[in-house]
Amino acid sequence: MLSDVPQRGLLLGCLIRGVSSTAYQGLTPTAYRLLMAPRAVVIGGAGFIGSHLCERLLAEDWDVLCLDSATRGSAPTLNAILRHDRFSFGRSDTSGSLDVDGPVDWVFY
C-alpha cells in the first residue's frame, strides 16, 4: 500500500486533482508519485535561466511545459531535455493570454 506516502498528502493531492482518494489505493509509492507529480509551466524556458529551471524541475520529478517564442532561433539550451518523457515544449507568444490543457500547479515567468 502507501505506507511511506502520508495519507494527508494523498487526500490533498486527490482533492486538488479532482479525483476521489479511493482511486489511488493500492498503488505503489512510485506509481503514486508519477500520477501525482506537480506540473509547472515555465514561460521563457528556452533561455539560459529558464532551461536550467526546467532541468531542475525534471530532476525532481515534475511535469514541465516550457513555453517560449524562440525568437532567437532554436533552443540549444533545451537539447538535453527535449526527449524527456515529462517535458513538453511549445512555441508561443507569451505576451498575451495562454491556454494550457490540464491542471497546473506552478507558473514560472
PDB file of C-alpha atoms in Angstrom:
ATOM      1  CA  MET A   1       0.000   0.000   0.000  1.00  0.00           C
ATOM      2  CA  LEU A   2       1.078   3.580   0.532  1.00  0.00           C
ATOM      3  CA  SER A   3       2.827   3.187   3.841  1.00  0.00           C
ATOM      4  CA  ASP A   4       5.555   5.690   3.002  1.00  0.00           C
ATOM      5  CA  VAL A   5       3.174   8.271   1.478  1.00  0.00           C
ATOM      6  CA  PRO A   6       1.416  10.398   4.087  1.00  0.00           C
ATOM      7  CA  GLN A   7      -2.332   9.888   3.874  1.00  0.00           C
ATOM      8  CA  ARG A   8      -2.964  13.593   4.333  1.00  0.00           C
ATOM      9  CA  GLY A   9      -0.857  14.336   1.261  1.00  0.00           C
ATOM     10  CA  LEU A  10      -2.666  11.617  -0.659  1.00  0.00           C
ATOM     11  CA  LEU A  11      -6.064  13.079   0.160  1.00  0.00           C
ATOM     12  CA  LEU A  12      -4.949  16.638  -0.539  1.00  0.00           C
ATOM     13  CA  GLY A  13      -3.400  15.618  -3.868  1.00  0.00           C
ATOM     14  CA  CYS A  14      -6.566  13.806  -4.879  1.00  0.00           C
ATOM     15  CA  LEU A  15      -8.721  16.787  -3.955  1.00  0.00           C
ATOM     16  CA  ILE A  16      -6.505  19.139  -5.943  1.00  0.00           C
ATOM     17  CA  ARG A  17      -6.614  16.856  -8.970  1.00  0.00           C
ATOM     18  CA  GLY A  18     -10.370  16.306  -8.580  1.00  0.00           C
ATOM     19  CA  VAL A  19     -10.128  12.534  -8.093  1.00  0.00           C
ATOM     20  CA  SER A  20     -11.562  10.528  -5.229  1.00  0.00           C
ATOM     21  CA  SER A  21      -8.969   9.307  -2.759  1.00  0.00           C
ATOM     22  CA  THR A  22     -10.019   5.684  -3.289  1.00  0.00           C
ATOM     23  CA  ALA A  23      -8.803   5.875  -6.896  1.00  0.00           C
ATOM     24  CA  TYR A  24      -5.183   5.707  -5.719  1.00  0.00           C
ATOM     25  CA  GLN A  25      -5.476   2.936  -3.145  1.00  0.00           C
ATOM     26  CA  GLY A  26      -3.211   0.007  -3.886  1.00  0.00           C
ATOM     27  CA  LEU A  27      -0.676   1.958  -5.946  1.00  0.00           C
ATOM     28  CA  THR A  28       2.989   1.576  -5.215  1.00  0.00           C
ATOM     29  CA  PRO A  29       4.699   4.727  -3.928  1.00  0.00           C
ATOM     30  CA  THR A  30       6.500   5.099  -7.260  1.00  0.00           C
ATOM     31  CA  ALA A  31       3.266   4.894  -9.242  1.00  0.00           C
ATOM     32  CA  TYR A  32       1.634   7.360  -6.873  1.00  0.00           C
ATOM     33  CA  ARG A  33       4.440   9.885  -7.353  1.00  0.00           C
ATOM     34  CA  LEU A  34       4.215   9.516 -11.130  1.00  0.00           C
ATOM     35  CA  LEU A  35       0.470  10.135 -11.121  1.00  0.00           C
ATOM     36  CA  MET A  36       0.546  12.976  -8.637  1.00  0.00           C
ATOM     37  CA  ALA A  37       3.650  14.772  -9.909  1.00  0.00           C
ATOM     38  CA  PRO A  38       3.320  18.535  -9.741  1.00  0.00           C
ATOM     39  CA  ARG A  39       3.051  20.290 -13.096  1.00  0.00           C
ATOM     40  CA  ALA A  40       4.806  23.536 -13.939  1.00  0.00           C
ATOM     41  CA  VAL A  41       4.587  25.917 -16.856  1.00  0.00           C
ATOM     42  CA  VAL A  42       7.893  27.699 -17.454  1.00  0.00           C
ATOM     43  CA  ILE A  43       7.421  30.797 -19.592  1.00  0.00           C
ATOM     44  CA  GLY A  44      10.646  31.745 -21.322  1.00  0.00           C
ATOM     45  CA  GLY A  45      12.021  28.297 -20.600  1.00  0.00           C
ATOM     46  CA  ALA A  46      14.309  28.168 -23.635  1.00  0.00           C
ATOM     47  CA  GLY A  47      16.640  30.812 -22.224  1.00  0.00           C
ATOM     48  CA  PHE A  48      19.627  30.190 -20.012  1.00  0.00           C
ATOM     49  CA  ILE A  49      17.862  30.537 -16.648  1.00  0.00           C
ATOM     50  CA  GLY A  50      14.582  29.004 -17.817  1.00  0.00           C
ATOM     51  CA  SER A  51      16.258  25.921 -19.271  1.00  0.00           C
ATOM     52  CA  HIS A  52      18.150  25.310 -16.026  1.00  0.00           C
ATOM     53  CA  LEU A  53      14.892  25.684 -14.109  1.00  0.00           C
ATOM     54  CA  CYS A  54      13.285  23.108 -16.427  1.00  0.00           C
ATOM     55  CA  GLU A  55      16.184  20.711 -15.827  1.00  0.00           C
ATOM     56  CA  ARG A  56      15.898  21.123 -12.066  1.00  0.00           C
ATOM     57  CA  LEU A  57      12.134  20.565 -12.043  1.00  0.00           C
ATOM     58  CA  LEU A  58      12.514  17.434 -14.173  1.00  0.00           C
ATOM     59  CA  ALA A  59      15.221  16.150 -11.810  1.00  0.00           C
ATOM     60  CA  GLU A  60      12.675  16.498  -9.005  1.00  0.00           C
ATOM     61  CA  ASP A  61      10.037  14.501 -10.978  1.00  0.00           C
ATOM     62  CA  TRP A  62       7.858  17.396 -12.090  1.00  0.00           C
ATOM     63  CA  ASP A  63       5.901  17.525 -15.340  1.00  0.00           C
ATOM     64  CA  VAL A  64       7.184  20.581 -17.220  1.00  0.00           C
ATOM     65  CA  LEU A  65       5.605  22.554 -20.038  1.00  0.00           C
ATOM     66  CA  CYS A  66       8.097  25.039 -21.460  1.00  0.00           C
ATOM     67  CA  LEU A  67       6.634  27.939 -23.425  1.00  0.00           C
ATOM     68  CA  ASP A  68       8.890  30.253 -25.379  1.00  0.00           C
ATOM     69  CA  SER A  69       8.605  32.340 -28.528  1.00  0.00           C
ATOM     70  CA  ALA A  70      12.069  31.099 -29.586  1.00  0.00           C
ATOM     71  CA  THR A  71      12.595  34.350 -31.479  1.00  0.00           C
ATOM     72  CA  ARG A  72      16.346  33.916 -31.153  1.00  0.00           C
ATOM     73  CA  GLY A  73      16.368  30.782 -33.285  1.00  0.00           C
ATOM     74  CA  SER A  74      16.474  27.247 -31.990  1.00  0.00           C
ATOM     75  CA  ALA A  75      16.798  26.483 -28.333  1.00  0.00           C
ATOM     76  CA  PRO A  76      20.137  24.669 -27.942  1.00  0.00           C
ATOM     77  CA  THR A  77      19.846  25.056 -24.182  1.00  0.00           C
ATOM     78  CA  LEU A  78      16.970  22.530 -24.264  1.00  0.00           C
ATOM     79  CA  ASN A  79      18.736  19.809 -26.293  1.00  0.00           C
ATOM     80  CA  ALA A  80      19.483  17.761 -23.177  1.00  0.00           C
ATOM     81  CA  ILE A  81      15.849  17.574 -22.058  1.00  0.00           C
ATOM     82  CA  LEU A  82      13.781  17.629 -25.265  1.00  0.00           C
ATOM     83  CA  ARG A  83      13.458  13.827 -25.217  1.00  0.00           C
ATOM     84  CA  HIS A  84      12.491  13.632 -21.538  1.00  0.00           C
ATOM     85  CA  ASP A  85       9.083  11.953 -21.156  1.00  0.00           C
ATOM     86  CA  ARG A  86       7.862  14.517 -18.593  1.00  0.00           C
ATOM     87  CA  PHE A  87       8.858  17.539 -20.702  1.00  0.00           C
ATOM     88  CA  SER A  88       6.980  19.295 -23.461  1.00  0.00           C
ATOM     89  CA  PHE A  89       7.868  22.404 -25.423  1.00  0.00           C
ATOM     90  CA  GLY A  90       5.532  24.828 -27.112  1.00  0.00           C
ATOM     91  CA  ARG A  91       6.337  27.847 -29.234  1.00  0.00           C
ATOM     92  CA  SER A  92       4.095  30.610 -28.064  1.00  0.00           C
ATOM     93  CA  ASP A  93       3.968  34.376 -27.994  1.00  0.00           C
ATOM     94  CA  THR A  94       3.804  34.794 -24.249  1.00  0.00           C
ATOM     95  CA  SER A  95       2.836  38.465 -24.355  1.00  0.00           C
ATOM     96  CA  GLY A  96      -0.879  37.625 -24.480  1.00  0.00           C
ATOM     97  CA  SER A  97      -3.127  35.140 -22.787  1.00  0.00           C
ATOM     98  CA  LEU A  98      -2.222  31.457 -22.781  1.00  0.00           C
ATOM     99  CA  ASP A  99      -4.433  28.389 -22.776  1.00  0.00           C
ATOM    100  CA  VAL A 100      -2.920  25.304 -21.192  1.00  0.00           C
ATOM    101  CA  ASP A 101      -4.668  21.931 -21.139  1.00  0.00           C
ATOM    102  CA  GLY A 102      -4.852  20.141 -17.818  1.00  0.00           C
ATOM    103  CA  PRO A 103      -4.041  21.143 -14.258  1.00  0.00           C
ATOM    104  CA  VAL A 104      -1.122  23.456 -13.489  1.00  0.00           C
ATOM    105  CA  ASP A 105       0.417  23.714 -10.033  1.00  0.00           C
ATOM    106  CA  TRP A 106       3.004  26.449 -10.679  1.00  0.00           C
ATOM    107  CA  VAL A 107       3.738  29.042 -13.327  1.00  0.00           C
ATOM    108  CA  PHE A 108       7.293  30.371 -13.551  1.00  0.00           C
ATOM    109  CA  TYR A 109       7.805  33.544 -15.541  1.00  0.00           C
TER     110      TYR A 109
END
